[in-house]
Short mmCIF file of C-alpha atoms and ligand atoms in Angstrom, two decimals:
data_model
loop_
_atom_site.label_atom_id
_atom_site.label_comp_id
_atom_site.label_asym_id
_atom_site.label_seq_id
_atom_site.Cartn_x
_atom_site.Cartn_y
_atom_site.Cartn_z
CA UNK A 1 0.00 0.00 0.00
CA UNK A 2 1.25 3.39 -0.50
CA UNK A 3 1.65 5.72 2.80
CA UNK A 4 0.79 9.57 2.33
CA UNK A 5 2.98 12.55 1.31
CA UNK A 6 5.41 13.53 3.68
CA UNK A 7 5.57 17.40 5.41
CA UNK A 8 9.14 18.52 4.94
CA UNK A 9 11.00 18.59 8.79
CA UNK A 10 13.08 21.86 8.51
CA UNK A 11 16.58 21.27 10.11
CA UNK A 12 17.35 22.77 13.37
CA UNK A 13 20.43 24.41 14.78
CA UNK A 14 22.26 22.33 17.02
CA UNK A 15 21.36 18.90 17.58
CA UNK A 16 18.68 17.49 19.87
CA UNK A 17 18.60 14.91 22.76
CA UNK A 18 18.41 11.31 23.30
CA UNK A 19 15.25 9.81 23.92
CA UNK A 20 13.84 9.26 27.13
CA UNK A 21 10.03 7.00 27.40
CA UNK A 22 7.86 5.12 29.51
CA UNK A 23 8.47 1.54 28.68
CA UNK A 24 5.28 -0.48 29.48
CA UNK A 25 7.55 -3.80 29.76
CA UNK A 26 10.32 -2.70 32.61
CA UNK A 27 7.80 -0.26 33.80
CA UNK A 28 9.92 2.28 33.90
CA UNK A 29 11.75 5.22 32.08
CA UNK A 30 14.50 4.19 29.52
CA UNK A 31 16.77 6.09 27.43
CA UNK A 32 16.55 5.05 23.85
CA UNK A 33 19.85 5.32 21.89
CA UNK A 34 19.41 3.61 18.69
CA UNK A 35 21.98 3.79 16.16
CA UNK A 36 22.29 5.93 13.19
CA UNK A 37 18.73 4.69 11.91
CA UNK A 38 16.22 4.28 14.62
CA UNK A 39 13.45 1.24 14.06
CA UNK A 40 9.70 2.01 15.28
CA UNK A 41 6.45 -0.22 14.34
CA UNK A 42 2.88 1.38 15.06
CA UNK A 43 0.09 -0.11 14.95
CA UNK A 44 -2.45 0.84 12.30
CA UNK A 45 -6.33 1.05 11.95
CA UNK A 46 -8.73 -1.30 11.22
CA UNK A 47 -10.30 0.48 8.37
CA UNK A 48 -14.20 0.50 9.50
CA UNK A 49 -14.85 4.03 10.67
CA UNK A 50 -12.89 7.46 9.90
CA UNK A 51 -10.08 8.67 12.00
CA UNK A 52 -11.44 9.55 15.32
CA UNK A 53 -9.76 12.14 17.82
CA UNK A 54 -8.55 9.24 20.03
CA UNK A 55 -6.32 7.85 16.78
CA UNK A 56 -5.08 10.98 15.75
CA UNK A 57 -3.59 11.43 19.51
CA UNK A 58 -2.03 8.11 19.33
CA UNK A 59 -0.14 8.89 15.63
CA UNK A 60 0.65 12.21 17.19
CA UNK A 61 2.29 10.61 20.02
CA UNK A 62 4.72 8.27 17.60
CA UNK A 63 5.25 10.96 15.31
CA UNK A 64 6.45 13.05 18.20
CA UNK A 65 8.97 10.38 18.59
CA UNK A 66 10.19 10.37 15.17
CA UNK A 67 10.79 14.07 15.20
CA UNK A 68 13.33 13.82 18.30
CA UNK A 69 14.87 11.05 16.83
CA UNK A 70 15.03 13.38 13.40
CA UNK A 71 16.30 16.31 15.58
CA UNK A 72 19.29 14.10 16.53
CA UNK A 73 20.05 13.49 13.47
CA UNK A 74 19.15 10.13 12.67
CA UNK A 75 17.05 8.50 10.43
CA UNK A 76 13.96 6.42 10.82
CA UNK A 77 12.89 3.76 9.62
CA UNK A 78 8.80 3.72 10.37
CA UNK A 79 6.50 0.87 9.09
CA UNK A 80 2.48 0.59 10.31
CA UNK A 81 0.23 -1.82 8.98
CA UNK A 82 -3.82 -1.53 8.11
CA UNK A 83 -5.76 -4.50 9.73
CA UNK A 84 -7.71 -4.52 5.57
CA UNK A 85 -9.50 -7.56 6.99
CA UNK A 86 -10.73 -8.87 10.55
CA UNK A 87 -14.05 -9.65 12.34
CA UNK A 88 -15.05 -5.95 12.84
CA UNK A 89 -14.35 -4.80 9.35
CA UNK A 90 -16.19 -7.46 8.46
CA UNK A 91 -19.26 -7.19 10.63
CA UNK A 92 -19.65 -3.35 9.86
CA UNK A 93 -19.21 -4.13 6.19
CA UNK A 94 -22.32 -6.81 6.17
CA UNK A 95 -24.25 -4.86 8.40
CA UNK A 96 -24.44 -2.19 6.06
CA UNK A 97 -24.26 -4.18 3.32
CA UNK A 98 -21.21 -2.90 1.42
CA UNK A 99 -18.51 -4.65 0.29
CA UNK A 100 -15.78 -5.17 2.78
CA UNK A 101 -12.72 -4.17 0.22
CA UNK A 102 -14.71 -1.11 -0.72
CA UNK A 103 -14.98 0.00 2.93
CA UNK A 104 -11.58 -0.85 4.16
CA UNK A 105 -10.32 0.93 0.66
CA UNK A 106 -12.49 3.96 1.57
CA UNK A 107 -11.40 4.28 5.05
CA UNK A 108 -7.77 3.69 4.14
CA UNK A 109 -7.88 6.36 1.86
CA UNK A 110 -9.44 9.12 4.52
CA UNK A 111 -6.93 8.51 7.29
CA UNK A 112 -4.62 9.21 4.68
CA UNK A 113 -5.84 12.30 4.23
CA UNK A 114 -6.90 13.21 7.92
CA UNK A 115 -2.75 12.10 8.13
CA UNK A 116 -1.42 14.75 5.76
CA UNK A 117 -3.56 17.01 7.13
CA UNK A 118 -2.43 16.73 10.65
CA UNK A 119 1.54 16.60 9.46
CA UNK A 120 2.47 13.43 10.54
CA UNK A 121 5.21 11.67 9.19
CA UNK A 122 4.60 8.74 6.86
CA UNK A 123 6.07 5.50 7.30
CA UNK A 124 8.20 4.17 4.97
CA UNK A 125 6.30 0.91 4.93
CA UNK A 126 2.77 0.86 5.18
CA UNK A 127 1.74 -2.60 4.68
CA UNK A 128 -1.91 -4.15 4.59
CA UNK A 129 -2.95 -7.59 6.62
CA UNK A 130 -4.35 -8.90 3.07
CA UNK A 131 -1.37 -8.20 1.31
CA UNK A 132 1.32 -9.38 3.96
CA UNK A 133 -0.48 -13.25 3.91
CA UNK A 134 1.97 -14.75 1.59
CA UNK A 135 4.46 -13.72 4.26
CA UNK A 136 2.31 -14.47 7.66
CA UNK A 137 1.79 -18.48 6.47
CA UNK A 138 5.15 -19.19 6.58
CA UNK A 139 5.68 -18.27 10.46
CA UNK A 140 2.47 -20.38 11.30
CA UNK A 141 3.89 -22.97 9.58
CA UNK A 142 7.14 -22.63 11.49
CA UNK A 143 5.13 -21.58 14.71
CA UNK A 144 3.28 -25.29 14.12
CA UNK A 145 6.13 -27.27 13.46
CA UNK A 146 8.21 -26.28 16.33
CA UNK A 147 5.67 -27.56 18.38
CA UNK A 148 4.37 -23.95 19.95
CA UNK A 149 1.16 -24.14 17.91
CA UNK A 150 -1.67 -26.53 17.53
CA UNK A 151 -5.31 -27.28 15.39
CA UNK A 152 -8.09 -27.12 16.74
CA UNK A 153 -10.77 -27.56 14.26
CA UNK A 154 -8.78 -26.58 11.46
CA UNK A 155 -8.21 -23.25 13.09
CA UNK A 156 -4.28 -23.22 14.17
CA UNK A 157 -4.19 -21.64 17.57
CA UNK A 158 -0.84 -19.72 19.54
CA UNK A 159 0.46 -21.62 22.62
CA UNK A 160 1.48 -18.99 25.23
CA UNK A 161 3.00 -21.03 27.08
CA UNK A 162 5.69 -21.71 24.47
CA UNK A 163 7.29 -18.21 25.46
CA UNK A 164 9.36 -18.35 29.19
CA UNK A 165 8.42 -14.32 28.52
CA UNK A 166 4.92 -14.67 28.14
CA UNK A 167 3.09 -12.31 30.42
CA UNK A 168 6.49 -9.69 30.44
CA UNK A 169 4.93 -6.86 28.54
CA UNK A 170 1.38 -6.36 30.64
CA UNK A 171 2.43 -8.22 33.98
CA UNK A 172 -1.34 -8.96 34.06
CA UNK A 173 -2.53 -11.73 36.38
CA UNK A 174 -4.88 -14.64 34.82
CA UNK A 175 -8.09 -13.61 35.56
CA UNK A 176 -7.41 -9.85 34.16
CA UNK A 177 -5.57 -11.07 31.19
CA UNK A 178 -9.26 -13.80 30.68
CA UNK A 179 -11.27 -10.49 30.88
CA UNK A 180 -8.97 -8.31 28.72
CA UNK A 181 -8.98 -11.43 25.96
CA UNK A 182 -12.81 -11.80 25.65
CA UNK A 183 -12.93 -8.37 25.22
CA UNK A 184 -10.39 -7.64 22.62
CA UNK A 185 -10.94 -10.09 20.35
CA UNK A 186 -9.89 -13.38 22.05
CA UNK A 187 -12.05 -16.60 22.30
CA UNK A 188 -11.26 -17.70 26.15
CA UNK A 189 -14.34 -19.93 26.66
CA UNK A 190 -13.56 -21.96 23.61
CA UNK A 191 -12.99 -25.55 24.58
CA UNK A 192 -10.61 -27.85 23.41
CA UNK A 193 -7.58 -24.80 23.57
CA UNK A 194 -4.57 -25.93 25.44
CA UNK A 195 -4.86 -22.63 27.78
CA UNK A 196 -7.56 -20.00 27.45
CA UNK A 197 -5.91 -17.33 26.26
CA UNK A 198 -4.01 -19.22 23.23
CA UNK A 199 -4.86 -16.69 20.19
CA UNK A 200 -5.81 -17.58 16.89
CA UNK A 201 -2.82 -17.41 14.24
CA UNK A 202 -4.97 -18.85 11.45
CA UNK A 203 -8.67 -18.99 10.69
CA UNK A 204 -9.80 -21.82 8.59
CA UNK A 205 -12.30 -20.21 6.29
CA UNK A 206 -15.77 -19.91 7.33
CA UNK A 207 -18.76 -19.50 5.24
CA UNK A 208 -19.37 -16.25 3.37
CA UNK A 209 -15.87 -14.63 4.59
CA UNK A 210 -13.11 -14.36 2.36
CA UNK A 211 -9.76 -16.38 2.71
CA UNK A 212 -6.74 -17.11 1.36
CA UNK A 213 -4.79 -20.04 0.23
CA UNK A 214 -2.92 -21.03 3.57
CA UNK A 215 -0.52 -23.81 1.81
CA UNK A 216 -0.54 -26.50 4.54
CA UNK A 217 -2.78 -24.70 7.13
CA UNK A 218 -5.04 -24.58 4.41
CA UNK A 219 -7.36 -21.56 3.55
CA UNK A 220 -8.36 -19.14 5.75
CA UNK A 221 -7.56 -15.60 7.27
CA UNK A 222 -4.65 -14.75 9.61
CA UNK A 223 -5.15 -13.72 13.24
CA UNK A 224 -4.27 -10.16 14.12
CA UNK A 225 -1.35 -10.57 16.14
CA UNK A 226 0.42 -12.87 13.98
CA UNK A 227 -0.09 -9.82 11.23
CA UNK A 228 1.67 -7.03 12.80
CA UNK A 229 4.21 -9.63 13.57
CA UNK A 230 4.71 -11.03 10.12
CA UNK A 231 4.83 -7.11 9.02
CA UNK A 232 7.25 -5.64 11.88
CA UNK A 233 9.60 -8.88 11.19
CA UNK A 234 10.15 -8.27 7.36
CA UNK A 235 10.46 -4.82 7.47
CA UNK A 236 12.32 -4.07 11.06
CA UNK A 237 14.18 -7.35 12.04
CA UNK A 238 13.86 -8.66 16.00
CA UNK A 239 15.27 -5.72 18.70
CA UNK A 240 13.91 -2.75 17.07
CA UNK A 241 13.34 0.27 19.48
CA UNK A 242 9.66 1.03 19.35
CA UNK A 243 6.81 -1.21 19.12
CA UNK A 244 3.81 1.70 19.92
CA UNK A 245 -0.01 2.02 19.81
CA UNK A 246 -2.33 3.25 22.45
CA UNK A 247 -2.89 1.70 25.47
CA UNK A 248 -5.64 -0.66 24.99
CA UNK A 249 -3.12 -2.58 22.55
CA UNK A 250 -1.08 -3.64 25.32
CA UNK A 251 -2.92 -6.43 26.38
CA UNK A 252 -3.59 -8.91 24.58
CA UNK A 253 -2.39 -7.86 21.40
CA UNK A 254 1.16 -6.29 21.59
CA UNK A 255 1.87 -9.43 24.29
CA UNK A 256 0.90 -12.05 21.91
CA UNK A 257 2.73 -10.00 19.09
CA UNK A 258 6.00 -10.45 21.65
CA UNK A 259 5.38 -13.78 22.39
CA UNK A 260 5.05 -14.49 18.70
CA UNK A 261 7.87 -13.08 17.46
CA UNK A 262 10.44 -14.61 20.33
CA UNK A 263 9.05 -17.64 19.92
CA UNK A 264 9.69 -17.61 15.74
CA UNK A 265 13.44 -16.16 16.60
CA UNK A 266 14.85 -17.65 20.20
CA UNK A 267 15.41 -13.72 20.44
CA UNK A 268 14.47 -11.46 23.41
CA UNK A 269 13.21 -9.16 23.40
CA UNK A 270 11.24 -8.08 20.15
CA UNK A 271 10.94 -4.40 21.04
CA UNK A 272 13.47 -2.35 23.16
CA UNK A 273 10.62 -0.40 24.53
CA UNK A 274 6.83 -0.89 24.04
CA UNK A 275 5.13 2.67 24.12
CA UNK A 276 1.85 3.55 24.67
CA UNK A 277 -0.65 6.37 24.23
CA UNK A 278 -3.70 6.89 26.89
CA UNK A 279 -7.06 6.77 26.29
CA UNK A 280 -8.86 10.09 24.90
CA UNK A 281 -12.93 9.97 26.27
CA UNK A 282 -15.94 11.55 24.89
CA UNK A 283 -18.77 12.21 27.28
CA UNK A 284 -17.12 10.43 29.87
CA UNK A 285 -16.18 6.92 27.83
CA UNK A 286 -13.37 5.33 25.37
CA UNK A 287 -14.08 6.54 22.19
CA UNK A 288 -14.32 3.87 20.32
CA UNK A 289 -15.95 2.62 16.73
CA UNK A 290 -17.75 -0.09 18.37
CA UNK A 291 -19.24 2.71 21.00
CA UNK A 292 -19.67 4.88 18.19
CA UNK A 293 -19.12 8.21 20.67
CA UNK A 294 -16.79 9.68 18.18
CA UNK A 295 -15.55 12.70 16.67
CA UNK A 296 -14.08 12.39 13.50
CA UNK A 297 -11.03 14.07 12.34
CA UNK A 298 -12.58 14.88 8.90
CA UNK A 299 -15.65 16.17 10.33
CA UNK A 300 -13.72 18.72 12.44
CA UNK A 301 -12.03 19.47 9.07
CA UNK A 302 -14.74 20.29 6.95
CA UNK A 303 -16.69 22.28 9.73
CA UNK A 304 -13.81 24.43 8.83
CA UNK A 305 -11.65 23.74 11.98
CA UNK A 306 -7.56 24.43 11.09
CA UNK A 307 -5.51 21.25 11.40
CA UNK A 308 -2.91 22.96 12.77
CA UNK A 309 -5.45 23.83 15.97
CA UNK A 310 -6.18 19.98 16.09
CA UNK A 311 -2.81 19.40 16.12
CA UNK A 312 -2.03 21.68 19.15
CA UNK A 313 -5.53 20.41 21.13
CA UNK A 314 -3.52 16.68 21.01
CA UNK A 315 -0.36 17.79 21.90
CA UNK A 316 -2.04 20.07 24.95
CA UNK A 317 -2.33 16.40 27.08
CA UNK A 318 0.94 14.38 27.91
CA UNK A 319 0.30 11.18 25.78
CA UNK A 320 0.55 8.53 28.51
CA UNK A 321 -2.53 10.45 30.25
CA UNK A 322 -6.03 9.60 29.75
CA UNK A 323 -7.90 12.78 28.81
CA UNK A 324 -11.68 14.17 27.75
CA UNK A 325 -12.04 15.67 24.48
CA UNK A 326 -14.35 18.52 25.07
CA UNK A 327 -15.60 22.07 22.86
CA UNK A 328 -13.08 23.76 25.64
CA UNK A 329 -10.02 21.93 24.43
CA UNK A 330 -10.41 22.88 20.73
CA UNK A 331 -11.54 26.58 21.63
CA UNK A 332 -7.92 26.61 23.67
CA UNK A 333 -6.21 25.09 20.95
CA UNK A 334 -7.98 27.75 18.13
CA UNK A 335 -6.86 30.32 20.50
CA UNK A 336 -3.02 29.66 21.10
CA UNK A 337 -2.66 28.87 17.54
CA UNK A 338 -3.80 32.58 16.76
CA UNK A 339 -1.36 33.94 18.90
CA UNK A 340 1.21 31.65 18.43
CA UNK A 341 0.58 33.19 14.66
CA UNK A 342 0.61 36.34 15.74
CA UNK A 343 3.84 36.43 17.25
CA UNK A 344 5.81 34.58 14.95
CA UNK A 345 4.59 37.16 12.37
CA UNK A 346 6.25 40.52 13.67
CA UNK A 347 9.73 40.85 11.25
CA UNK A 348 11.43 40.63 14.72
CA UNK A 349 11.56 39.66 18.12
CA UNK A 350 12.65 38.09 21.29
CA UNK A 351 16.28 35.66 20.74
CA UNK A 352 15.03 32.09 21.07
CA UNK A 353 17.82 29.79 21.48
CA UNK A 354 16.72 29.15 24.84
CA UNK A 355 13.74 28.16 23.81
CA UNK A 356 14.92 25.03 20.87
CA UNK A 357 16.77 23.91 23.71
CA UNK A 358 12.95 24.24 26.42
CA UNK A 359 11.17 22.50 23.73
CA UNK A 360 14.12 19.68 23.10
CA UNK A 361 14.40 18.77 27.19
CA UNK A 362 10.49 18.90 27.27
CA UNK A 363 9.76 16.11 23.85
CA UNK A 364 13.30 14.13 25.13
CA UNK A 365 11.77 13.55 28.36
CA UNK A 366 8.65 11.30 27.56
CA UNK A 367 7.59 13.51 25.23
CA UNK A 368 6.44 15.79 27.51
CA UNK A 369 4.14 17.96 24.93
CA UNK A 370 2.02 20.08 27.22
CA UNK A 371 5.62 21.23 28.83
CA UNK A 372 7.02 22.32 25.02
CA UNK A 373 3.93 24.22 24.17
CA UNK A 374 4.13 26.05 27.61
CA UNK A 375 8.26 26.92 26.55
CA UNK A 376 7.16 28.61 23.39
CA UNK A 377 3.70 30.09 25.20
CA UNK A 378 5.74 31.66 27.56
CA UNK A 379 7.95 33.22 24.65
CA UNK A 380 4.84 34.13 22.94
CA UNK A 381 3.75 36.01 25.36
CA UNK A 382 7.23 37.89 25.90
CA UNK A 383 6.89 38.51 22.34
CA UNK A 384 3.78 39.66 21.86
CA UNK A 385 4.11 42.04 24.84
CA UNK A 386 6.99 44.14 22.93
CA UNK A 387 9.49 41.38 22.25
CA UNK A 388 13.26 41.95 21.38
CA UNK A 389 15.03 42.84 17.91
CA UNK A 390 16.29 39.72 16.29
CA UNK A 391 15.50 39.43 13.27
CA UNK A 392 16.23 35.06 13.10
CA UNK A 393 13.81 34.70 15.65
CA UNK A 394 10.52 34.28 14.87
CA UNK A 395 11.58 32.34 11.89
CA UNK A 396 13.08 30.15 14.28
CA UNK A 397 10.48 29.36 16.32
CA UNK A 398 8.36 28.58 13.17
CA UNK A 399 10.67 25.94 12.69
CA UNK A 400 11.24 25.01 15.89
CA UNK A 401 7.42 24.60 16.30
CA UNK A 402 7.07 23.17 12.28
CA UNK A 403 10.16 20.30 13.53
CA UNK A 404 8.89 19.45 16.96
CA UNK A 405 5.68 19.53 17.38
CA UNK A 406 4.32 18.75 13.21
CA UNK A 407 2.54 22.64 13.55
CA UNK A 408 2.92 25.15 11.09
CA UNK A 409 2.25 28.30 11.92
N1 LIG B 501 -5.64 -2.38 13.71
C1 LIG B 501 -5.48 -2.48 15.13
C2 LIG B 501 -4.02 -2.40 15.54
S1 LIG B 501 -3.03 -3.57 14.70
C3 LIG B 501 -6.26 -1.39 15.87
O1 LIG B 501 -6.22 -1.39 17.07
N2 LIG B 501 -6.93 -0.55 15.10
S2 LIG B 501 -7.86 0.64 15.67
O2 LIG B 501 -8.36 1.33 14.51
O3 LIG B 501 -8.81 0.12 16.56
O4 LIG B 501 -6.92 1.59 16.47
C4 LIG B 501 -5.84 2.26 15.86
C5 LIG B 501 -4.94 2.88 16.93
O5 LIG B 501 -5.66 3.87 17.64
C6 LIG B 501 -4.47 1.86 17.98
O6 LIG B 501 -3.12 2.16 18.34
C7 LIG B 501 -5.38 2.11 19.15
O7 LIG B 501 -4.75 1.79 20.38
C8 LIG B 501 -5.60 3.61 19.03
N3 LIG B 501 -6.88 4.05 19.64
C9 LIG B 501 -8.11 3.53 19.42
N4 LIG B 501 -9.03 4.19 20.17
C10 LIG B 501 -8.36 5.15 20.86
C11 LIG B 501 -8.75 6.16 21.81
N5 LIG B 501 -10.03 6.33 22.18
N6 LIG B 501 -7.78 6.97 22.32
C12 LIG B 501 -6.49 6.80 21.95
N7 LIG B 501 -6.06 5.89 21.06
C13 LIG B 501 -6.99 5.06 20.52
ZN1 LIG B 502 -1.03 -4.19 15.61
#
């Protein structure tokens, strides 16, 4: 699949800091330093709905990432994937009766543009679940013949227990990881499985669904986890230094993903650090397609609302919180982007050094966004007040704030 056009990333002076982040596996703060080209996977959407607020913060928080590693001077090496076919695309698709290519097509294609629009960066590889099979059969295969998967019914099912590290990215007990499994896709009370949380790697092909030729599993569909997997593998290799998505990935799906994957290689781990994005609400719950509480990213758009404002209402939360979209968020957002406007368009002002250096401690430490927009608020309103005579300036902060933070101003 092709990606989306790429925002250029002006070049700042100096060079910017190592990067620290949460790492849901140790638990604790690490300091990333990859080598001269950094490796980060992210998951992607399952195409059944537009691009709702609580995606958009979750890109935002990996691209973010990319543009410290950038400001260091390294290149990155980015590659998401689009779950194009699983039960819920599927379900939508035949309850309104469209065709489930057409949908997932149609849904690829506006996050694509709700993508450009918001200036994130594009991966390099942006790979669909139909069109990485050929590549996901072989590691069931292998995954079955090593003895770490099984049939049951024709349907070829994970055995967690195959990992020693099974359990090490969550450090969920039983009974939360039974609950989180039923709920996110898993199939817990289905007897004859070896242990209840064993995921599917391969669906045999049911009745009216589309599959695949499977070569000795057969045809069918692949599981999710195996997917991202099968895609992060090819295109990243074992030990890469970001496996991300938002936080209701980490169970069961980026576990099984890590069980997978160190199970195919004998390495440890797959990921150095597993990152993830909180939770954004509306009216008090997950948004979420399935809820349907949602607001969309295009809607906002065509109701005339500046990007560049939706931008800066996502980067007003640190991205490990849980937060509340609300009208009060986007008015604040609609607000500092008018000023931040306005100051950056006087032919001089205050020096800002100091402040590429504020916004480069504020992203290296966890990405602390709310703290980088406060650095340049506070020079904003210096600037606005009477400001100072250098002429570099505001074109500086344009591209400090363009490099950063993905706003132009
Ligand atoms: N296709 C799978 C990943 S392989 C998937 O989870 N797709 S998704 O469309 O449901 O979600 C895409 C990304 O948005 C995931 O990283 C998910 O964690 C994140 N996400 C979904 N809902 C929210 C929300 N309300 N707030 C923040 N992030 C969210
Ligand atoms: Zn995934």
């Amino acid at each position: 699949m092709h990606a989306w056009p790429a925002s250029e990333v002006p070049a700042l002076p100096g060079k910017g800091r190592d990067l620290k982040i949460h790492d849901t596996a140790t638990q604790g703060t690490i300091t990333l330093a990859p080598g001269p080209v950094a490796r980060i996977y992210v998951c992607g959407i399952t195409p059944y709905d537009a691009t709702h607020i609580g995606h958009a913060a979750t890109y935002n928080a990996f691209d973010l990432v990319q543009r410290v590693w950038l400001d260091t001077k390294r290149q990155v090496h980015y590659v998401q994937n689009v779950t194009d076919v699983d039960d819920p695309l599927l379900e939508r698709a035949q309850r309104d009766g469209h065709d489930w290519t057409e949908l997932a097509e149609r849904e690829t294609v506006l996050f694509r543009e709700d993508m450009t629009a918001l200036r994130m960066l594009p991966p390099q590889h942006y790979i669909g679940a139909v069109e990485a099979i050929p590549g996901i059969v072989p590691l069931v295969e292998r995954l079955r013949d090593a003895g770490a998967a099984y049939d049951l019914d024709g349907d070829v099912y994970f055995s967690v227990e195959s990992d020693p590290h099974f359990g090490g990215v969550s450090h969920l007990d039983a009974e939360a990881m039974r609950l989180l499994s039923a709920e996110r896709g898993g199939d817990p009370e289905r007897p004859g499985k070896k242990n209840p949380l064993d995921p599917m790697l391969w669906m045999a092909a049911r009745p009216g669904e589309p599959s695949w030729d499977g070569g000795s599993l057969g045809r069918g569909r692949p599981g999710w986890h195996i997917e991202c997997v099968a895609i992060a593998l090819d295109h990243l290799g074992m030990g890469f230094d970001i496996q991300g998505g938002g936080s209701d990935l980490v169970f069961p799906h980026h576990e099984m993903g890590a069980s997978h994957a160190q199970v195919l290689t004998g390495e440890f781990p797959m990921a150095k650090a597993y990152v993830h994005a909180g939770m954004v609400a509306l009216h008090g719950e997950k948004m979420s397609k399935s809820r349907g509480n949602l607001v969309f990213v295009s809607a906002l758009r065509r109701s005339g609302v500046d990007p560049a404002a939706i931008r800066l209402a996502l980067l007003s939360h640190h991205y490990r919180a849980d937060w509340e979209w609300t009208d009060a968020v986007l008015e604040d957002a609609v607000a500092r982007l008018a000023r931040w406007r306005a100051a950056v368009s006087r032919p001089d002002g205050l020096p800002a050094d100091a402040l590429v250096e504020e916004v480069r401690a504020a992203l290296s430490a966890d990405l602390d966004a709310p703290a980088a927009l406060a650095a340049v608020d506070r020079w904003v309103e210096l600037q606005l007040a009477g400001g100072g005579d250098d002429e570099s300036a505001p074109g500086l902060v344009s591209r400090t704030v363009d490099a950063l933070l993905g706003v132009a101003l």
